[in-house]
């Protein structure tokens, strides 16, 4: 059983605890990741990530609202919050706390396999949800994708290989995330973005390169390959000079140039 299998199996076990009810915290059509992608390059999605299965504790000392304010101040275009508890030590209170602290588009980074999780994420402040192609059947992916869109949410559809990218494109995904991390082996390779970028860009979707980005040079590499944005967790959570690192990541715009 791989780590992704274990995470999904744990999600199934806890699904019955999720309530459908509650009020959406979302404020109209503001906080749109798509709008950020249309006007900025590279779009930085800065992640609040305390821990992970591959790295253990990353940073247990930071407060989500304080870190979110720093991310926003230093140029983040959107935020991601890991809400999974058993494997990432996150929770939905973090998501709501970040929603209240900043005015950025907000991705609920979780392992979604059921409509109830989408409603729950929305009610806690998400404006974007993640669907991982590797974790869903073709029918599940389609159903959850359209459910989320009908709920007024945006969807980041995550892929790791050509077959998954083709499924995301067939679905009509407007934002496709290429995860450089293999969720079965934890191996990280930026070449994954480079190899899938032509196919994804040809479809007209925006491309977000996810995971393993540590430096401005890493970001320049994926932007030059065609990425419109990046999703960064560990490097930002561990940085001792967040302002400088985010400036270096942001300035790759000038190296890469071009638009969608
Ligand atoms: O990060 C992990 O170890 C991990 C393991 C299994 C499933 C998902 C995992 N991470 C989720 C993510 O996609 C990352 O948090 C995100 O892309 C940021 O990655 P990084 O910048 O490398 O922290």
XYZ file of N, CA and C and ligand atoms in Angstrom:
803
model
N 0.845 -1.205 0.000
C 0.000 0.000 0.000
C 0.884 1.261 0.000
N 0.673 2.172 -0.958
C 1.486 3.393 -0.995
C 0.898 4.432 -0.039
N 1.633 5.540 0.133
C 1.147 6.569 1.051
C -0.173 7.169 0.552
N -0.298 7.331 -0.767
C -1.554 7.884 -1.295
C -2.718 6.940 -0.977
N -2.498 5.638 -1.145
C -3.541 4.659 -0.801
C -3.927 4.783 0.679
N -2.921 4.958 1.522
C -3.192 5.040 2.969
C -3.984 6.309 3.298
N -3.598 7.416 2.657
C -4.307 8.683 2.920
C -5.769 8.561 2.480
N -5.992 7.998 1.298
C -7.359 7.888 0.766
C -8.199 6.945 1.637
N -7.568 5.884 2.073
C -8.286 4.931 2.922
C -8.706 5.596 4.250
N -7.835 6.432 4.785
C -8.149 7.167 6.022
C -9.277 8.188 5.771
N -9.265 8.824 4.600
C -10.336 9.785 4.261
C -11.688 9.076 4.252
N -11.714 7.880 3.610
C -12.979 7.123 3.537
C -13.501 6.843 4.939
N -12.575 6.508 5.828
C -12.955 6.128 7.186
C -13.601 7.300 7.930
N -13.124 8.526 7.657
C -13.592 9.675 8.446
C -14.711 10.473 7.765
N -15.117 10.025 6.580
C -16.118 10.795 5.824
C -17.417 11.024 6.579
N -17.840 10.012 7.328
C -19.147 10.112 7.983
C -19.181 11.221 9.030
N -18.005 11.700 9.457
C -17.978 12.780 10.463
C -18.232 14.160 9.867
N -18.268 14.247 8.537
C -18.410 15.562 7.906
C -19.880 15.951 7.747
N -20.189 17.163 8.153
C -21.573 17.646 8.005
C -21.698 18.420 6.698
N -22.837 18.288 6.047
C -23.117 19.006 4.803
C -23.456 20.474 5.077
N -24.008 20.730 6.273
C -24.588 22.042 6.553
C -23.536 23.108 6.865
N -23.996 24.321 7.075
C -23.094 25.426 7.393
C -23.184 26.485 6.328
N -22.635 27.658 6.650
C -22.733 28.765 5.705
C -21.410 28.951 4.987
N -21.526 29.248 3.698
C -20.315 29.528 2.949
C -19.729 30.849 3.411
N -18.406 30.886 3.546
C -17.743 32.134 3.914
C -17.330 32.893 2.665
N -17.585 32.299 1.494
C -17.082 32.892 0.266
C -17.799 34.186 -0.067
N -17.012 35.139 -0.520
C -17.553 36.459 -0.776
C -17.661 36.692 -2.280
N -18.797 36.299 -2.862
C -19.032 36.538 -4.288
C -17.960 35.922 -5.170
N -17.602 36.612 -6.246
C -16.633 36.056 -7.181
C -15.222 36.600 -6.961
N -15.002 37.278 -5.836
C -13.638 37.754 -5.565
C -12.777 36.555 -5.199
N -11.513 36.751 -5.020
C -10.576 35.677 -4.651
C -10.512 34.591 -5.715
N -10.423 34.996 -6.966
C -10.376 34.010 -8.042
C -8.934 33.694 -8.456
N -8.574 32.425 -8.396
C -7.252 32.007 -8.857
C -7.124 32.207 -10.370
N -8.213 31.936 -11.079
C -8.179 32.130 -12.540
C -7.863 33.578 -12.889
N -8.470 34.490 -12.165
C -8.220 35.924 -12.447
C -6.758 36.265 -12.170
N -6.209 35.706 -11.103
C -4.783 35.945 -10.812
C -3.917 35.405 -11.941
N -4.278 34.227 -12.461
C -3.495 33.627 -13.543
C -3.600 34.448 -14.831
N -4.752 35.082 -15.015
C -4.925 35.900 -16.226
C -4.068 37.158 -16.180
N -3.786 37.660 -14.966
C -3.072 38.941 -14.928
C -1.629 38.869 -14.411
N -1.243 37.804 -13.742
C 0.112 37.751 -13.165
C 0.896 36.540 -13.655
N 2.205 36.691 -13.764
C 3.059 35.542 -14.055
C 4.451 35.774 -13.473
N 5.010 34.861 -12.671
C 4.333 33.648 -12.236
C 3.391 33.922 -11.067
N 2.302 33.190 -11.033
C 1.421 33.235 -9.874
C 2.049 32.352 -8.786
N 2.199 32.937 -7.611
C 2.733 32.135 -6.493
C 1.589 31.732 -5.576
N 1.402 30.424 -5.450
C 0.460 29.889 -4.457
C 1.319 29.442 -3.275
N 1.225 30.190 -2.198
C 2.064 29.922 -1.025
C 1.284 29.036 -0.057
N 1.943 27.985 0.391
C 1.228 26.970 1.179
C 1.580 27.016 2.661
N 0.539 26.841 3.489
C 0.768 26.652 4.924
C 0.806 25.148 5.186
N 1.981 24.653 5.560
C 2.232 23.205 5.625
C 3.100 22.891 6.840
N 2.486 22.376 7.887
C 3.241 22.097 9.119
C 4.122 20.862 9.010
N 3.576 19.854 8.304
C 4.260 18.559 8.269
C 3.845 17.833 7.001
N 4.558 16.780 6.682
C 4.170 15.978 5.515
C 4.642 14.547 5.702
N 4.040 13.622 4.971
C 4.482 12.237 5.093
C 5.936 12.060 4.657
N 6.386 12.856 3.676
C 7.753 12.659 3.189
C 8.794 13.330 4.073
N 8.427 14.426 4.748
C 9.432 15.187 5.509
C 9.206 15.173 7.019
N 8.105 14.638 7.497
C 7.797 14.736 8.924
C 7.461 16.187 9.256
N 7.863 16.628 10.468
C 7.578 18.018 10.849
C 8.412 18.965 9.988
N 7.736 19.930 9.373
C 8.423 20.948 8.556
C 8.603 22.212 9.393
N 7.512 22.688 9.975
C 7.575 23.834 10.896
C 6.286 23.852 11.709
N 6.447 23.533 12.960
C 5.303 23.406 13.864
C 5.079 24.671 14.669
N 5.919 25.681 14.451
C 5.899 26.863 15.312
C 5.101 28.018 14.735
N 4.896 28.005 13.428
C 4.246 29.156 12.786
C 2.738 29.155 13.013
N 2.176 30.359 13.124
C 0.720 30.520 13.236
C 0.154 30.788 11.843
N -0.954 30.150 11.471
C -1.456 30.298 10.100
C -1.787 31.737 9.700
N -2.376 32.515 10.641
C -2.745 33.892 10.274
C -1.504 34.763 10.082
N -0.510 34.582 10.955
C 0.713 35.400 10.832
C 1.467 35.052 9.550
N 1.570 33.744 9.266
C 2.289 33.331 8.057
C 1.531 33.789 6.808
N 0.210 33.708 6.859
C -0.597 34.138 5.712
C -0.386 35.628 5.429
N -0.353 36.431 6.484
C -0.144 37.879 6.295
C 1.226 38.153 5.683
N 2.238 37.380 6.108
C 3.584 37.554 5.521
C 3.572 37.140 4.049
N 2.949 36.010 3.760
C 2.867 35.574 2.354
C 2.226 36.667 1.490
N 1.116 37.211 1.992
C 0.403 38.233 1.204
C 1.280 39.481 1.030
N 1.932 39.887 2.139
C 2.759 41.093 2.085
C 3.939 40.928 1.118
N 4.502 39.704 1.053
C 5.689 39.487 0.231
C 5.350 39.021 -1.192
N 4.067 39.107 -1.570
C 3.747 38.947 -2.991
C 3.023 37.682 -3.404
N 2.544 36.877 -2.455
C 1.775 35.689 -2.868
C 0.511 36.130 -3.610
N 0.131 35.366 -4.626
C -1.073 35.665 -5.407
C -2.258 34.829 -4.933
N -1.959 33.767 -4.218
C -2.991 32.869 -3.685
C -2.357 32.093 -2.539
N -3.225 31.459 -1.737
C -2.694 30.629 -0.653
C -3.277 29.234 -0.700
N -2.522 28.305 -0.183
C -2.966 26.920 -0.046
C -2.820 26.542 1.422
N -3.818 25.841 1.934
C -3.734 25.374 3.325
C -3.988 23.872 3.344
N -3.042 23.127 3.897
C -3.246 21.681 4.067
C -4.193 21.465 5.230
N -5.302 20.779 4.966
C -6.317 20.607 6.010
C -6.359 19.180 6.553
N -5.535 18.314 5.982
C -5.500 16.930 6.466
C -4.760 16.876 7.805
N -5.336 16.193 8.775
C -4.701 16.128 10.094
C -3.749 14.943 10.267
N -4.176 13.708 9.996
C -3.293 12.593 10.337
C -1.929 12.626 9.658
N -1.874 13.091 8.426
C -0.614 13.009 7.681
C 0.112 14.359 7.570
N -0.641 15.473 7.713
C -0.025 16.800 7.494
C -0.172 17.745 8.689
N -0.850 17.293 9.723
C -1.063 18.104 10.940
C -1.763 19.442 10.651
N -2.604 19.430 9.624
C -3.405 20.620 9.333
C -4.829 20.412 9.821
N -5.688 21.426 9.608
C -7.100 21.277 9.972
C -7.912 22.391 9.307
N -9.231 22.283 9.433
C -10.093 23.255 8.759
C -10.169 24.589 9.508
N -9.794 24.588 10.778
C -9.708 25.870 11.491
C -8.590 26.709 10.873
N -7.486 26.055 10.483
C -6.403 26.782 9.802
C -6.941 27.467 8.541
N -7.779 26.738 7.807
C -8.302 27.276 6.550
C -9.127 28.539 6.812
N -10.007 28.454 7.800
C -10.865 29.598 8.131
C -10.036 30.758 8.686
N -9.050 30.415 9.480
C -8.175 31.459 10.046
C -7.474 32.227 8.930
N -6.988 31.489 7.934
C -6.296 32.133 6.812
C -7.282 32.941 5.974
N -8.485 32.403 5.765
C -9.516 33.150 5.020
C -9.753 34.512 5.683
N -9.824 34.507 6.999
C -10.109 35.754 7.712
C -8.905 36.701 7.750
N -7.701 36.137 7.579
C -6.487 36.966 7.731
C -6.079 37.682 6.446
N -6.383 37.083 5.294
C -5.926 37.666 4.022
C -7.072 37.720 3.017
N -6.822 38.379 1.888
C -7.900 38.458 0.889
C -7.495 37.761 -0.410
N -6.726 36.704 -0.288
C -6.229 35.972 -1.460
C -7.147 34.799 -1.811
N -7.118 34.345 -3.081
C -7.772 33.073 -3.399
C -7.206 31.994 -2.478
N -8.061 31.053 -2.077
C -7.643 30.111 -1.037
C -7.930 28.668 -1.440
N -6.854 27.914 -1.608
C -6.952 26.495 -1.993
C -7.018 25.615 -0.756
N -8.044 24.777 -0.700
C -8.096 23.739 0.342
C -7.315 22.550 -0.188
N -6.129 22.310 0.415
C -5.266 21.231 -0.075
C -5.589 19.992 0.739
N -6.425 19.158 0.130
C -6.819 17.935 0.829
C -7.022 16.843 -0.204
N -7.452 15.700 0.233
C -7.583 14.538 -0.640
C -9.077 14.263 -0.788
N -9.675 14.875 -1.806
C -11.126 14.900 -1.923
C -11.623 13.700 -2.721
N -12.550 12.963 -2.114
C -13.127 11.782 -2.767
C -14.651 11.793 -2.689
N -15.211 12.861 -2.105
C -16.653 12.884 -1.845
C -17.154 14.337 -1.865
N -18.399 14.514 -2.338
C -18.994 15.859 -2.423
C -19.036 16.553 -1.056
N -19.218 15.764 0.008
C -19.325 16.375 1.333
C -18.056 17.149 1.700
N -16.922 16.646 1.246
C -15.661 17.350 1.541
C -15.601 18.696 0.816
N -16.223 18.752 -0.357
C -16.210 19.999 -1.136
C -17.049 21.064 -0.422
N -18.222 20.652 0.018
C -19.095 21.593 0.742
C -18.407 22.041 2.035
N -17.790 21.089 2.709
C -17.098 21.387 3.976
C -15.967 22.393 3.750
N -15.214 22.171 2.678
C -14.103 23.077 2.356
C -14.642 24.473 2.052
N -15.695 24.540 1.260
C -16.298 25.836 0.909
C -16.786 26.557 2.168
N -17.440 25.809 3.034
C -17.978 26.416 4.253
C -16.885 26.907 5.204
N -15.680 26.406 5.008
C -14.557 26.852 5.850
C -13.656 27.859 5.128
N -14.092 28.334 3.961
C -13.354 29.447 3.340
C -12.670 29.143 2.022
N -12.685 27.879 1.581
C -12.001 27.569 0.314
C -12.676 28.272 -0.855
N -11.871 28.779 -1.767
C -12.421 29.277 -3.032
C -11.938 28.390 -4.183
N -10.971 27.545 -3.875
C -10.427 26.595 -4.851
C -10.284 25.250 -4.152
N -10.628 24.173 -4.855
C -10.362 22.855 -4.282
C -9.427 22.078 -5.203
N -8.823 21.050 -4.622
C -7.879 20.207 -5.359
C -8.542 18.874 -5.666
N -8.426 18.439 -6.918
C -8.819 17.060 -7.251
C -7.586 16.363 -7.815
N -7.204 15.260 -7.191
C -5.997 14.526 -7.607
C -6.436 13.383 -8.516
N -6.044 13.460 -9.784
C -6.495 12.468 -10.757
C -6.136 11.047 -10.301
N -4.946 10.872 -9.735
C -4.489 9.538 -9.337
C -5.344 8.924 -8.230
N -6.120 9.757 -7.539
C -6.893 9.262 -6.402
C -8.345 8.974 -6.759
N -8.727 9.230 -8.026
C -10.146 9.157 -8.393
C -10.361 8.341 -9.658
N -11.514 7.676 -9.738
C -11.879 7.030 -10.998
C -12.312 8.121 -11.983
N -12.446 7.733 -13.236
C -12.848 8.708 -14.245
C -14.212 9.324 -13.889
N -15.141 8.482 -13.466
C -16.489 8.968 -13.126
C -16.469 9.868 -11.892
N -15.701 9.458 -10.888
C -15.608 10.276 -9.655
C -15.038 11.657 -9.977
N -13.996 11.655 -10.788
C -13.329 12.912 -11.130
C -14.315 13.861 -11.804
N -15.053 13.308 -12.770
C -16.010 14.120 -13.519
C -17.109 14.666 -12.581
N -17.645 13.770 -11.771
C -18.746 14.155 -10.877
C -18.290 15.232 -9.879
N -17.128 15.027 -9.261
C -16.648 15.977 -8.247
C -16.255 17.312 -8.882
N -15.684 17.232 -10.075
C -15.283 18.449 -10.792
C -16.511 19.328 -11.053
N -17.555 18.730 -11.622
C -18.745 19.516 -11.961
C -19.503 19.961 -10.705
N -19.489 19.123 -9.685
C -20.120 19.505 -8.422
C -19.451 20.767 -7.872
N -18.128 20.774 -7.863
C -17.390 21.928 -7.313
C -17.657 23.188 -8.131
N -17.648 23.052 -9.439
C -17.903 24.219 -10.304
C -19.315 24.764 -10.020
N -20.280 23.848 -9.897
C -21.656 24.284 -9.610
C -21.778 24.956 -8.245
N -20.873 24.605 -7.345
C -20.848 25.239 -6.016
C -20.164 26.609 -6.065
N -19.700 26.993 -7.254
C -19.042 28.304 -7.393
C -17.560 28.277 -7.050
N -16.993 27.079 -6.967
C -15.568 26.965 -6.635
C -14.740 26.808 -7.895
N -13.461 27.111 -7.783
C -12.520 26.808 -8.862
C -11.811 25.500 -8.498
N -11.307 24.826 -9.528
C -10.726 23.497 -9.282
C -9.316 23.422 -9.860
N -8.387 23.013 -9.020
C -7.029 22.690 -9.468
C -6.988 21.174 -9.650
N -6.807 20.733 -10.894
C -6.798 19.291 -11.176
C -5.342 18.844 -11.263
N -4.963 17.943 -10.357
C -3.539 17.577 -10.225
C -3.183 16.289 -10.957
N -2.079 16.357 -11.697
C -1.625 15.194 -12.474
C -0.130 14.964 -12.239
N 0.308 13.757 -12.616
C 1.739 13.463 -12.466
C 2.322 12.767 -13.696
N 1.461 12.344 -14.635
C 1.984 11.686 -15.836
C 1.073 11.998 -17.029
N 1.462 11.489 -18.186
C 0.752 11.862 -19.420
C -0.701 11.378 -19.399
N -0.911 10.151 -18.962
C -2.276 9.607 -18.955
C -3.183 10.462 -18.067
N -2.656 10.873 -16.905
C -3.450 11.712 -15.998
C -3.685 13.094 -16.612
N -2.676 13.629 -17.282
C -2.834 14.947 -17.928
C -3.915 14.862 -19.005
N -3.948 13.767 -19.719
C -4.976 13.609 -20.765
C -6.370 13.557 -20.146
N -6.479 12.914 -18.985
C -7.782 12.873 -18.300
C -8.204 14.268 -17.852
N -7.257 15.044 -17.353
C -7.576 16.410 -16.896
C -8.009 17.280 -18.074
N -7.352 17.103 -19.193
C -7.674 17.908 -20.387
C -9.055 17.516 -20.918
N -9.301 16.223 -20.960
C -10.601 15.722 -21.439
C -11.754 16.254 -20.569
N -11.460 16.416 -19.312
C -12.441 16.927 -18.348
C -12.789 18.395 -18.621
N -11.868 19.098 -19.259
C -12.065 20.530 -19.488
C -11.494 21.383 -18.367
N -10.522 20.834 -17.642
C -9.930 21.585 -16.527
C -9.260 22.858 -17.040
N -9.521 23.953 -16.349
C -8.901 25.231 -16.740
C -7.584 25.460 -16.013
N -7.432 24.799 -14.863
C -6.182 24.937 -14.100
C -5.673 23.525 -13.811
N -4.513 23.203 -14.373
C -3.950 21.860 -14.172
C -2.637 21.996 -13.400
N -2.552 21.258 -12.303
C -1.332 21.256 -11.498
C -0.511 20.026 -11.830
N 0.752 20.251 -12.142
C 1.647 19.106 -12.336
C 2.417 18.928 -11.045
N 2.194 17.802 -10.374
C 2.924 17.560 -9.139
C 4.265 16.912 -9.474
N 5.323 17.624 -9.142
C 6.665 17.084 -9.389
C 6.998 15.951 -8.431
N 6.173 15.813 -7.383
C 6.391 14.727 -6.411
C 5.525 13.534 -6.794
N 6.149 12.378 -6.887
C 5.414 11.129 -7.095
C 4.782 10.746 -5.754
N 3.462 10.734 -5.696
C 2.780 10.513 -4.407
C 2.842 9.053 -3.965
N 3.408 8.199 -4.794
C 3.583 6.798 -4.386
C 4.988 6.563 -3.833
N 5.984 7.257 -4.410
C 7.378 6.981 -4.013
C 8.037 8.150 -3.286
N 7.412 9.365 -3.341
C 7.957 10.619 -2.788
C 9.099 11.212 -3.615
N 9.502 10.553 -4.687
C 10.566 11.116 -5.527
C 10.100 12.443 -6.119
N 11.001 13.447 -6.131
C 10.660 14.774 -6.672
C 11.574 15.077 -7.857
N 10.979 15.520 -8.981
C 11.773 15.793 -10.180
C 11.062 16.879 -11.002
N 11.725 18.022 -11.154
C 11.111 19.136 -11.904
C 10.947 18.803 -13.385
N 11.629 17.777 -13.831
C 11.492 17.312 -15.215
C 10.054 16.883 -15.522
N 9.312 16.504 -14.472
C 7.909 16.096 -14.684
C 7.128 17.276 -15.270
N 7.356 18.478 -14.724
C 6.688 19.667 -15.296
C 7.154 19.882 -16.730
N 8.460 19.769 -16.939
C 8.994 20.026 -18.292
C 8.390 19.073 -19.319
N 8.217 17.820 -18.924
C 7.741 16.854 -19.923
C 6.234 16.991 -20.205
N 5.451 17.420 -19.207
C 4.000 17.514 -19.423
C 3.543 18.894 -19.910
N 4.410 19.889 -19.787
C 4.006 21.264 -20.115
C 3.488 21.427 -21.545
N 4.149 20.884 -22.569
C 3.651 21.131 -23.933
C 2.213 20.651 -24.129
N 1.910 19.454 -23.636
C 0.560 18.889 -23.771
C -0.473 19.768 -23.062
N -0.142 20.175 -21.848
C -1.095 20.962 -21.051
C -1.284 22.353 -21.649
N -0.185 22.966 -22.069
C -0.288 24.313 -22.640
C -1.091 24.298 -23.948
N -0.903 23.219 -24.708
C -1.623 23.098 -25.976
C -3.137 23.045 -25.758
N -3.545 22.513 -24.604
C -4.988 22.407 -24.311
C -5.598 23.761 -23.969
N -4.744 24.746 -23.663
C -5.242 26.072 -23.296
C -5.411 26.248 -21.796
N -5.149 25.187 -21.029
C -5.282 25.301 -19.557
C -4.087 26.061 -18.978
N -4.312 26.661 -17.829
C -3.190 27.226 -17.070
C -2.464 26.086 -16.370
N -1.153 26.229 -16.268
C -0.325 25.177 -15.673
C 0.347 25.678 -14.388
N 0.106 24.939 -13.313
C 0.775 25.224 -12.031
C 1.779 24.100 -11.771
N 3.022 24.469 -11.525
C 4.030 23.470 -11.161
C 4.049 23.351 -9.637
N 3.873 22.118 -9.143
C 3.730 21.910 -7.694
C 4.867 21.038 -7.143
N 5.340 21.404 -5.990
C 6.268 20.603 -5.168
C 7.729 20.668 -5.613
N 8.585 20.670 -4.588
C 10.024 20.562 -4.810
C 10.681 21.836 -5.300
N 9.967 22.954 -5.274
C 10.553 24.222 -5.738
C 11.170 24.923 -4.535
N 12.483 25.139 -4.606
C 13.194 25.672 -3.433
C 13.808 27.046 -3.687
N 14.154 27.339 -4.940
C 14.920 28.554 -5.236
C 14.329 29.293 -6.438
N 14.830 30.515 -6.649
C 14.444 31.277 -7.831
C 14.811 30.532 -9.110
N 15.940 29.813 -9.076
C 16.381 29.065 -10.264
C 15.394 27.930 -10.569
N 14.929 27.255 -9.530
C 13.931 26.187 -9.740
C 12.683 26.772 -10.410
N 12.276 27.938 -9.911
C 11.063 28.552 -10.442
C 11.288 28.969 -11.897
N 12.458 29.542 -12.178
C 12.757 29.949 -13.560
C 12.688 28.739 -14.490
N 13.174 27.608 -13.995
C 13.180 26.395 -14.820
C 11.758 25.983 -15.227
N 10.842 25.953 -14.261
C 9.480 25.506 -14.611
C 8.701 26.581 -15.381
N 9.009 27.843 -15.107
C 8.337 28.915 -15.859
C 8.822 28.885 -17.312
N 10.101 28.659 -17.487
C 10.628 28.553 -18.857
C 10.033 27.356 -19.591
N 9.650 26.332 -18.835
C 9.022 25.146 -19.452
C 7.573 25.430 -19.845
N 6.995 26.507 -19.291
C 5.616 26.850 -19.664
C 4.665 27.018 -18.487
N 5.162 26.803 -17.269
C 4.264 26.955 -16.112
C 3.821 28.413 -15.970
N 2.567 28.592 -15.574
C 2.026 29.933 -15.334
C 2.131 30.298 -13.861
N 2.284 29.273 -13.040
C 2.342 29.516 -11.612
C 3.018 28.366 -10.893
N 3.244 28.579 -9.600
C 3.916 27.558 -8.786
C 3.165 27.408 -7.461
N 3.266 26.214 -6.909
C 2.728 25.960 -5.570
C 3.906 25.541 -4.697
N 4.165 26.335 -3.653
C 5.349 26.106 -2.821
C 4.958 26.004 -1.353
N 5.402 24.937 -0.699
C 5.116 24.765 0.718
C 6.371 24.798 1.560
N 7.088 23.690 1.559
C 8.219 23.495 2.478
C 9.240 24.641 2.455
N 9.644 25.059 1.258
C 10.710 26.079 1.182
C 10.272 27.370 1.870
N 9.000 27.727 1.742
C 8.514 28.966 2.371
C 8.344 28.780 3.878
N 7.859 27.599 4.266
C 7.642 27.352 5.701
C 8.964 27.304 6.472
N 10.056 26.940 5.765
C 11.351 26.798 6.443
C 12.243 28.019 6.267
N 11.854 28.931 5.401
C 12.750 30.025 5.034
C 13.062 30.949 6.214
N 14.327 31.336 6.307
C 14.715 32.305 7.338
C 14.674 33.721 6.789
N 14.523 33.838 5.474
C 14.358 35.168 4.867
C 13.271 35.062 3.790
N 12.045 35.042 4.287
C 10.891 34.800 3.415
C 10.749 35.879 2.343
N 10.994 37.127 2.751
C 10.828 38.239 1.804
C 11.770 38.062 0.611
N 13.034 37.734 0.912
C 14.031 37.574 -0.156
C 13.677 36.385 -1.052
N 13.328 35.263 -0.429
C 13.014 34.061 -1.223
C 11.822 34.313 -2.141
N 10.795 34.964 -1.606
C 9.610 35.211 -2.438
C 9.924 36.217 -3.545
N 10.807 37.186 -3.234
C 11.204 38.136 -4.272
C 11.959 37.404 -5.393
N 12.844 36.486 -4.983
C 13.610 35.730 -5.994
C 12.695 34.851 -6.840
N 11.685 34.269 -6.206
C 10.751 33.415 -6.946
C 9.892 34.255 -7.897
N 9.495 35.421 -7.430
C 8.627 36.316 -8.208
C 9.364 36.895 -9.424
N 10.659 37.186 -9.245
C 11.356 37.920 -10.306
C 11.633 37.064 -11.539
N 11.358 35.777 -11.463
C 11.569 34.909 -12.627
C 10.662 35.318 -13.779
N 9.653 36.137 -13.477
C 8.783 36.680 -14.523
C 9.620 37.329 -15.614
N 10.645 38.080 -15.167
C 11.461 38.805 -16.133
C 12.320 37.850 -16.966
N 12.756 36.743 -16.346
C 13.578 35.783 -17.081
C 12.736 35.029 -18.094
N 11.496 34.698 -17.662
C 10.677 33.827 -18.511
C 9.904 34.602 -19.564
N 9.308 35.729 -19.161
C 8.527 36.549 -20.098
C 7.323 35.797 -20.642
N 6.669 36.359 -21.672
C 5.571 35.667 -22.363
C 4.320 35.571 -21.531
N 3.255 35.065 -22.154
C 1.989 34.869 -21.453
C 1.336 33.630 -22.010
N 0.122 33.345 -21.505
C -0.550 32.109 -21.882
C -0.754 32.004 -23.376
O 4.436 16.597 0.680
C 4.292 15.366 0.778
O 5.105 14.633 1.360
C 3.085 14.684 0.200
C 2.962 13.311 0.334
C 1.832 12.667 -0.152
C 0.828 13.379 -0.771
C 0.947 14.763 -0.910
C 2.064 15.414 -0.430
N 2.184 16.775 -0.512
C 1.151 17.647 -0.952
C 1.658 18.615 -1.938
O 1.290 18.502 -3.068
C 2.625 19.671 -1.491
O 2.312 20.077 -0.197
C 2.712 20.927 -2.339
O 2.799 20.660 -3.690
C 3.947 21.748 -1.907
O 5.110 20.955 -2.017
P 6.504 21.414 -1.377
O 6.792 22.808 -1.876
O 7.511 20.434 -1.861
O 6.337 21.411 0.103
